[in-house]
Amino acid sequence: PSKAYNADQAALYEAFAAGDVQGVMAVPRDQRKQLFVTRFAMEYTEDVENAAFPEPGSGRSTRGTRSRTSRGGEMPGGMDMMMPGMMPGMMEGFGPAAGGSRPGGATTPREEEEQAEGGDGFTVLIEGYSPYQNIAELLDPPSVRGDQSRWGFITRLEKLAVLFPDIPYALFAKHDITHFKVETGLVDLDSQEMPAGIGVQKEIERVPQLSDRNEPTDRRAGARRREQDIIYTEQVLIDPMTNEEISRTYDIVTQKEIDSNPELTEKDLGRKKYNKLNGKELWIEKDCWFRIRAKFTWKDASEQEEATEGASSW
């Protein structure tokens, strides 16, 4: 993202580029139109139609117990903000804008022809995450047509010929799941599908753990019986720049709620909340992750190869 495409968030992008944490946090996290890349992999192939995609990472190498007092290690997270260039000659013009969730914009005849061709090209894997409340708006908004200010990241991959008329690359078969696939989900330590490298794992204390050795025995016993519903500590993922929590966490009773609700007491601090209809635990959802698998044709590959061979013969 950049102020060229999201002028209303120009201050956010400038603050991020300058490492100004307070400036970044001045915008509510779920309102920040940002995408962060944690992994980019690209492989050349002489047969893009039948080529396999680069494999996703094996997941997080360090996992801790979500709650109680167990302690786990930390894993650094990626903080490269989109949009980096995806292939040679594609370094600019990929800033996402607002939108929706489905393919955007009409495809020109030239683009349709290029997308249908196979041959030389690249297979690409892009993984990352976003704090924005609707990640689909930043990826592939619907019905944006020629309005570049509303194009998402995937829209721009689809419109390379418009953005760069002389570029030799074209997105291949976007509407065929065999050749193009997008996955998204909640950033969650319990997820087996989430890409590796997102955030930094940290244990957060939810309830101060004071000694109860001087309390009456029956009170201690009651506390033990209630313990299963109290979250004393919780393993979370945090933003390495702002230290904000970015992963899904339990929805629990906070001190602020106790102070404002006379029906609650200090004993309720950290207690998990439940859905009154189905009895399931309630959660607070934050950032989302994404994984893009795509293929690109390289229409001038043979010509460039011949030119390279000719030059080397001298």
Tab-separated table of C-alpha atoms in Angstrom:
chain	number	residue	atom	x	y	z
A	1	PRO	CA	0.000	0.000	0.000
A	2	SER	CA	1.060	3.559	-0.521
A	3	LYS	CA	-0.384	7.037	-0.359
A	4	ALA	CA	-0.628	6.959	-4.168
A	5	TYR	CA	-3.468	4.428	-3.886
A	6	ASN	CA	-4.798	5.099	-0.374
A	7	ALA	CA	-4.357	8.825	0.133
A	8	ASP	CA	-6.541	8.734	3.228
A	9	GLN	CA	-3.873	6.611	4.955
A	10	ALA	CA	-0.832	8.513	3.741
A	11	ALA	CA	0.135	9.369	7.329
A	12	LEU	CA	0.086	5.658	8.229
A	13	TYR	CA	2.447	4.657	5.424
A	14	GLU	CA	4.808	7.523	6.164
A	15	ALA	CA	4.867	6.582	9.844
A	16	PHE	CA	5.556	2.932	9.010
A	17	ALA	CA	8.393	3.834	6.637
A	18	ALA	CA	9.923	6.083	9.307
A	19	GLY	CA	9.586	3.473	12.056
A	20	ASP	CA	7.210	5.780	13.948
A	21	VAL	CA	5.328	3.326	16.188
A	22	GLN	CA	3.027	5.932	17.704
A	23	GLY	CA	2.169	7.241	14.251
A	24	VAL	CA	1.259	3.752	13.092
A	25	MET	CA	-0.847	3.072	16.184
A	26	ALA	CA	-2.725	6.340	15.700
A	27	VAL	CA	-4.774	4.390	13.148
A	28	PRO	CA	-6.870	1.596	14.728
A	29	ARG	CA	-5.288	-1.712	13.828
A	30	ASP	CA	-8.287	-3.147	12.010
A	31	GLN	CA	-8.467	-0.008	9.861
A	32	ARG	CA	-4.886	-0.222	8.555
A	33	LYS	CA	-4.785	-1.128	4.877
A	34	GLN	CA	-1.531	-3.059	4.991
A	35	LEU	CA	-0.311	-6.426	3.760
A	36	PHE	CA	2.876	-7.969	5.157
A	37	VAL	CA	4.824	-10.613	3.237
A	38	THR	CA	6.466	-13.328	5.332
A	39	ARG	CA	7.484	-15.561	2.432
A	40	PHE	CA	7.962	-15.191	-1.311
A	41	ALA	CA	9.101	-18.160	-3.419
A	42	MET	CA	9.439	-18.306	-7.208
A	43	GLU	CA	10.550	-21.141	-9.485
A	44	TYR	CA	11.246	-21.065	-13.224
A	45	THR	CA	9.665	-23.731	-15.430
A	46	GLU	CA	9.643	-24.563	-19.124
A	47	ASP	CA	6.099	-25.928	-18.807
A	48	VAL	CA	4.049	-23.580	-16.640
A	49	GLU	CA	0.806	-25.458	-17.247
A	50	ASN	CA	2.061	-28.692	-15.681
A	51	ALA	CA	4.474	-27.241	-13.141
A	52	ALA	CA	3.934	-27.647	-9.402
A	53	PHE	CA	3.849	-24.708	-7.002
A	54	PRO	CA	6.599	-24.049	-4.455
A	55	GLU	CA	5.686	-25.805	-1.218
A	56	PRO	CA	4.380	-23.801	1.760
A	57	GLY	CA	6.448	-23.800	4.944
A	58	SER	CA	5.978	-26.584	7.449
A	59	GLY	CA	4.161	-24.265	9.846
A	60	ARG	CA	5.277	-22.696	13.100
A	61	SER	CA	8.295	-24.442	14.584
A	62	THR	CA	7.485	-23.174	18.070
A	63	ARG	CA	4.105	-23.589	19.682
A	64	GLY	CA	3.142	-22.925	23.285
A	65	THR	CA	0.107	-23.829	25.341
A	66	ARG	CA	-2.501	-21.183	24.708
A	67	SER	CA	-3.394	-20.554	28.361
A	68	ARG	CA	-2.387	-21.132	31.994
A	69	THR	CA	1.259	-20.712	32.913
A	70	SER	CA	3.163	-22.792	30.376
A	71	ARG	CA	5.950	-20.973	28.581
A	72	GLY	CA	7.004	-21.309	24.964
A	73	GLY	CA	9.752	-19.925	22.723
A	74	GLU	CA	9.555	-17.063	20.289
A	75	MET	CA	9.638	-16.911	16.515
A	76	PRO	CA	10.430	-13.666	14.705
A	77	GLY	CA	7.865	-12.542	12.158
A	78	GLY	CA	8.200	-10.901	8.761
A	79	MET	CA	7.496	-7.209	8.442
A	80	ASP	CA	8.001	-6.486	4.736
A	81	MET	CA	4.975	-4.423	3.741
A	82	MET	CA	3.386	-5.079	0.370
A	83	MET	CA	3.919	-4.561	-2.375
A	84	PRO	CA	7.372	-5.837	-3.295
A	85	GLY	CA	8.071	-6.728	-6.928
A	86	MET	CA	7.037	-10.251	-7.648
A	87	MET	CA	9.288	-10.960	-10.641
A	88	PRO	CA	11.918	-9.076	-12.684
A	89	GLY	CA	10.454	-5.861	-14.058
A	90	MET	CA	7.501	-5.906	-11.618
A	91	MET	CA	8.853	-3.783	-8.801
A	92	GLU	CA	6.320	-0.957	-8.817
A	93	GLY	CA	2.588	-0.353	-8.968
A	94	PHE	CA	1.227	-3.153	-6.800
A	95	GLY	CA	-0.250	-1.117	-3.944
A	96	PRO	CA	-3.636	-2.499	-2.844
A	97	ALA	CA	-6.714	-0.381	-2.459
A	98	ALA	CA	-10.194	-0.805	-1.060
A	99	GLY	CA	-12.662	-3.298	-2.546
A	100	GLY	CA	-14.301	-6.660	-1.807
A	101	SER	CA	-13.616	-10.382	-2.167
A	102	ARG	CA	-13.999	-11.658	-5.739
A	103	PRO	CA	-12.199	-11.135	-9.077
A	104	GLY	CA	-12.261	-7.466	-10.072
A	105	GLY	CA	-12.326	-5.744	-13.412
A	106	ALA	CA	-13.017	-6.876	-16.939
A	107	THR	CA	-10.259	-8.828	-18.684
A	108	THR	CA	-9.089	-7.513	-22.039
A	109	PRO	CA	-8.820	-9.854	-25.048
A	110	ARG	CA	-5.037	-9.518	-24.868
A	111	GLU	CA	-5.039	-10.594	-21.218
A	112	GLU	CA	-7.340	-13.537	-21.924
A	113	GLU	CA	-5.036	-14.709	-24.703
A	114	GLU	CA	-1.947	-14.409	-22.511
A	115	GLN	CA	-3.615	-16.163	-19.596
A	116	ALA	CA	-4.515	-19.109	-21.832
A	117	GLU	CA	-0.973	-19.681	-23.113
A	118	GLY	CA	1.447	-22.096	-21.489
A	119	GLY	CA	5.166	-22.650	-22.081
A	120	ASP	CA	7.948	-20.933	-20.170
A	121	GLY	CA	7.115	-19.125	-16.981
A	122	PHE	CA	7.222	-19.046	-13.200
A	123	THR	CA	5.318	-20.610	-10.329
A	124	VAL	CA	4.957	-18.339	-7.320
A	125	LEU	CA	4.040	-18.695	-3.654
A	126	ILE	CA	3.320	-15.589	-1.562
A	127	GLU	CA	2.445	-15.788	2.144
A	128	GLY	CA	1.760	-13.123	4.727
A	129	TYR	CA	-0.829	-11.419	6.882
A	130	SER	CA	-2.853	-8.238	7.288
A	131	PRO	CA	-4.330	-6.274	10.194
A	132	TYR	CA	-7.155	-4.909	8.015
A	133	GLN	CA	-10.681	-5.913	9.036
A	134	ASN	CA	-11.545	-7.276	5.566
A	135	ILE	CA	-8.483	-8.749	3.893
A	136	ALA	CA	-10.484	-9.572	0.759
A	137	GLU	CA	-10.742	-5.844	0.037
A	138	LEU	CA	-6.968	-5.662	-0.269
A	139	LEU	CA	-6.593	-8.779	-2.401
A	140	ASP	CA	-9.262	-9.186	-5.075
A	141	PRO	CA	-12.147	-6.683	-4.907
A	142	PRO	CA	-15.111	-7.226	-7.256
A	143	SER	CA	-16.512	-4.931	-9.929
A	144	VAL	CA	-13.607	-2.474	-9.930
A	145	ARG	CA	-13.170	-2.557	-13.738
A	146	GLY	CA	-10.831	0.213	-14.891
A	147	ASP	CA	-10.756	2.104	-11.588
A	148	GLN	CA	-7.120	1.535	-10.610
A	149	SER	CA	-7.606	3.342	-7.303
A	150	ARG	CA	-9.783	0.399	-6.210
A	151	TRP	CA	-7.641	-2.437	-7.535
A	152	GLY	CA	-6.359	-4.994	-5.062
A	153	PHE	CA	-3.075	-6.868	-5.125
A	154	ILE	CA	-4.430	-9.777	-7.157
A	155	THR	CA	-6.204	-7.365	-9.502
A	156	ARG	CA	-2.825	-5.821	-10.264
A	157	LEU	CA	-1.284	-9.210	-10.947
A	158	GLU	CA	-4.128	-9.822	-13.386
A	159	LYS	CA	-3.645	-6.408	-15.022
A	160	LEU	CA	0.107	-6.477	-15.627
A	161	ALA	CA	-0.351	-5.638	-19.299
A	162	VAL	CA	-2.257	-2.504	-18.321
A	163	LEU	CA	0.228	-1.395	-15.661
A	164	PHE	CA	3.316	-2.326	-17.690
A	165	PRO	CA	2.549	-2.505	-21.438
A	166	ASP	CA	5.984	-3.917	-22.327
A	167	ILE	CA	6.231	-6.487	-19.543
A	168	PRO	CA	6.796	-10.059	-20.825
A	169	TYR	CA	4.881	-11.714	-17.970
A	170	ALA	CA	1.179	-12.533	-17.666
A	171	LEU	CA	-0.891	-14.227	-15.001
A	172	PHE	CA	-1.778	-17.736	-16.147
A	173	ALA	CA	-5.287	-19.215	-15.868
A	174	LYS	CA	-6.461	-17.207	-12.862
A	175	HIS	CA	-9.920	-18.769	-12.874
A	176	ASP	CA	-8.602	-22.360	-12.797
A	177	ILE	CA	-7.926	-23.537	-9.237
A	178	THR	CA	-5.267	-25.893	-10.612
A	179	HIS	CA	-3.154	-22.903	-11.585
A	180	PHE	CA	-4.252	-20.155	-9.216
A	181	LYS	CA	-5.389	-20.396	-5.598
A	182	VAL	CA	-5.918	-17.965	-2.722
A	183	GLU	CA	-6.347	-19.028	0.897
A	184	THR	CA	-7.040	-16.837	3.922
A	185	GLY	CA	-7.723	-17.453	7.604
A	186	LEU	CA	-7.446	-16.041	11.094
A	187	VAL	CA	-4.022	-15.628	12.653
A	188	ASP	CA	-4.282	-18.316	15.335
A	189	LEU	CA	-1.618	-20.277	17.204
A	190	ASP	CA	-3.794	-23.377	16.989
A	191	SER	CA	-4.075	-23.200	13.190
A	192	GLN	CA	-2.266	-25.868	11.181
A	193	GLU	CA	-2.838	-24.005	7.914
A	194	MET	CA	-1.404	-20.617	8.908
A	195	PRO	CA	1.912	-19.725	7.208
A	196	ALA	CA	5.081	-19.717	9.286
A	197	GLY	CA	6.869	-16.528	10.270
A	198	ILE	CA	3.879	-14.465	11.385
A	199	GLY	CA	4.475	-12.347	14.462
A	200	VAL	CA	6.502	-13.048	17.587
A	201	GLN	CA	5.209	-15.572	20.100
A	202	LYS	CA	4.907	-14.251	23.636
A	203	GLU	CA	3.223	-15.177	26.914
A	204	ILE	CA	0.844	-12.511	28.197
A	205	GLU	CA	-0.345	-12.368	31.813
A	206	ARG	CA	-4.113	-11.890	31.981
A	207	VAL	CA	-4.560	-12.236	35.767
A	208	PRO	CA	-1.910	-11.278	38.356
A	209	GLN	CA	-1.016	-14.495	40.158
A	210	LEU	CA	-0.889	-13.560	43.841
A	211	SER	CA	0.014	-16.071	46.541
A	212	ASP	CA	-3.021	-17.715	48.165
A	213	ARG	CA	-1.130	-19.511	50.945
A	214	ASN	CA	-2.764	-17.355	53.632
A	215	GLU	CA	-6.297	-17.844	52.311
A	216	PRO	CA	-8.728	-20.241	54.029
A	217	THR	CA	-8.514	-23.814	52.769
A	218	ASP	CA	-12.096	-23.838	51.484
A	219	ARG	CA	-11.453	-20.666	49.496
A	220	ARG	CA	-8.369	-22.161	47.873
A	221	ALA	CA	-10.358	-25.281	46.987
A	222	GLY	CA	-13.063	-23.160	45.386
A	223	ALA	CA	-10.453	-21.285	43.390
A	224	ARG	CA	-9.079	-24.569	42.099
A	225	ARG	CA	-12.531	-25.658	41.017
A	226	ARG	CA	-12.991	-22.404	39.101
A	227	GLU	CA	-9.482	-22.433	37.646
A	228	GLN	CA	-10.461	-24.165	34.438
A	229	ASP	CA	-12.484	-21.106	33.413
A	230	ILE	CA	-9.824	-18.538	34.347
A	231	ILE	CA	-7.129	-17.563	31.862
A	232	TYR	CA	-4.115	-16.558	33.939
A	233	THR	CA	-1.645	-16.400	31.077
A	234	GLU	CA	-2.037	-16.852	27.343
A	235	GLN	CA	0.361	-17.542	24.496
A	236	VAL	CA	-0.200	-15.016	21.715
A	237	LEU	CA	1.460	-13.659	18.590
A	238	ILE	CA	2.407	-10.001	18.665
A	239	ASP	CA	3.313	-7.450	16.011
A	240	PRO	CA	7.133	-7.142	16.084
A	241	MET	CA	6.910	-3.396	15.454
A	242	THR	CA	4.025	-2.233	17.639
A	243	ASN	CA	3.822	-5.116	20.161
A	244	GLU	CA	0.070	-5.347	19.555
A	245	GLU	CA	-1.555	-8.765	19.839
A	246	ILE	CA	-2.382	-10.120	16.392
A	247	SER	CA	-3.614	-13.689	16.999
A	248	ARG	CA	-7.015	-14.971	18.041
A	249	THR	CA	-7.413	-14.879	21.827
A	250	TYR	CA	-9.979	-15.850	24.436
A	251	ASP	CA	-12.695	-13.311	25.172
A	252	ILE	CA	-12.384	-12.904	28.943
A	253	VAL	CA	-13.678	-10.652	31.722
A	254	THR	CA	-11.370	-7.653	32.086
A	255	GLN	CA	-10.699	-5.282	34.968
A	256	LYS	CA	-12.468	-2.524	33.065
A	257	GLU	CA	-15.617	-4.637	32.860
A	258	ILE	CA	-15.433	-5.432	36.582
A	259	ASP	CA	-15.085	-1.740	37.412
A	260	SER	CA	-18.184	-0.861	35.392
A	261	ASN	CA	-20.417	-3.831	36.231
A	262	PRO	CA	-21.514	-4.238	39.889
A	263	GLU	CA	-22.513	-7.856	39.209
A	264	LEU	CA	-18.879	-8.777	38.621
A	265	THR	CA	-16.178	-9.165	41.288
A	266	GLU	CA	-12.412	-9.595	41.314
A	267	LYS	CA	-12.986	-13.347	41.251
A	268	ASP	CA	-14.330	-12.963	37.712
A	269	LEU	CA	-11.117	-11.421	36.379
A	270	GLY	CA	-9.832	-13.510	33.470
A	271	ARG	CA	-12.921	-15.708	33.298
A	272	LYS	CA	-13.703	-17.034	29.819
A	273	LYS	CA	-16.931	-15.911	28.188
A	274	TYR	CA	-19.317	-18.341	26.521
A	275	ASN	CA	-21.993	-18.124	23.867
A	276	LYS	CA	-25.310	-18.225	25.723
A	277	LEU	CA	-26.993	-20.170	22.918
A	278	ASN	CA	-24.529	-22.962	22.177
A	279	GLY	CA	-22.214	-22.832	25.201
A	280	LYS	CA	-19.078	-22.468	23.091
A	281	GLU	CA	-16.120	-20.318	24.123
A	282	LEU	CA	-16.055	-16.790	22.709
A	283	TRP	CA	-12.978	-15.451	20.956
A	284	ILE	CA	-11.511	-12.112	19.935
A	285	GLU	CA	-10.452	-12.248	16.281
A	286	LYS	CA	-7.657	-10.006	15.030
A	287	ASP	CA	-5.322	-10.269	12.001
A	288	CYS	CA	-5.787	-12.569	9.000
A	289	TRP	CA	-3.206	-14.537	7.026
A	290	PHE	CA	-3.126	-15.159	3.283
A	291	ARG	CA	-1.460	-17.581	0.877
A	292	ILE	CA	-1.385	-16.983	-2.886
A	293	ARG	CA	-0.328	-19.632	-5.391
A	294	ALA	CA	-0.008	-18.278	-8.919
A	295	LYS	CA	1.611	-18.988	-12.271
A	296	PHE	CA	2.991	-16.500	-14.779
A	297	THR	CA	3.838	-17.056	-18.430
A	298	TRP	CA	7.044	-15.553	-19.855
A	299	LYS	CA	6.285	-14.891	-23.503
A	300	ASP	CA	9.792	-13.666	-24.470
A	301	ALA	CA	11.730	-16.397	-22.642
A	302	SER	CA	13.036	-18.134	-25.795
A	303	GLU	CA	14.071	-14.850	-27.390
A	304	GLN	CA	15.947	-13.749	-24.289
A	305	GLU	CA	17.618	-17.136	-24.000
A	306	GLU	CA	18.806	-16.936	-27.616
A	307	ALA	CA	20.093	-13.418	-27.045
A	308	THR	CA	22.000	-14.582	-23.957
A	309	GLU	CA	23.530	-17.534	-25.806
A	310	GLY	CA	24.541	-15.284	-28.695
A	311	ALA	CA	26.225	-12.823	-26.367
A	312	SER	CA	28.118	-15.575	-24.533
A	313	SER	CA	29.546	-16.941	-27.806
A	314	TRP	CA	31.632	-13.813	-28.198
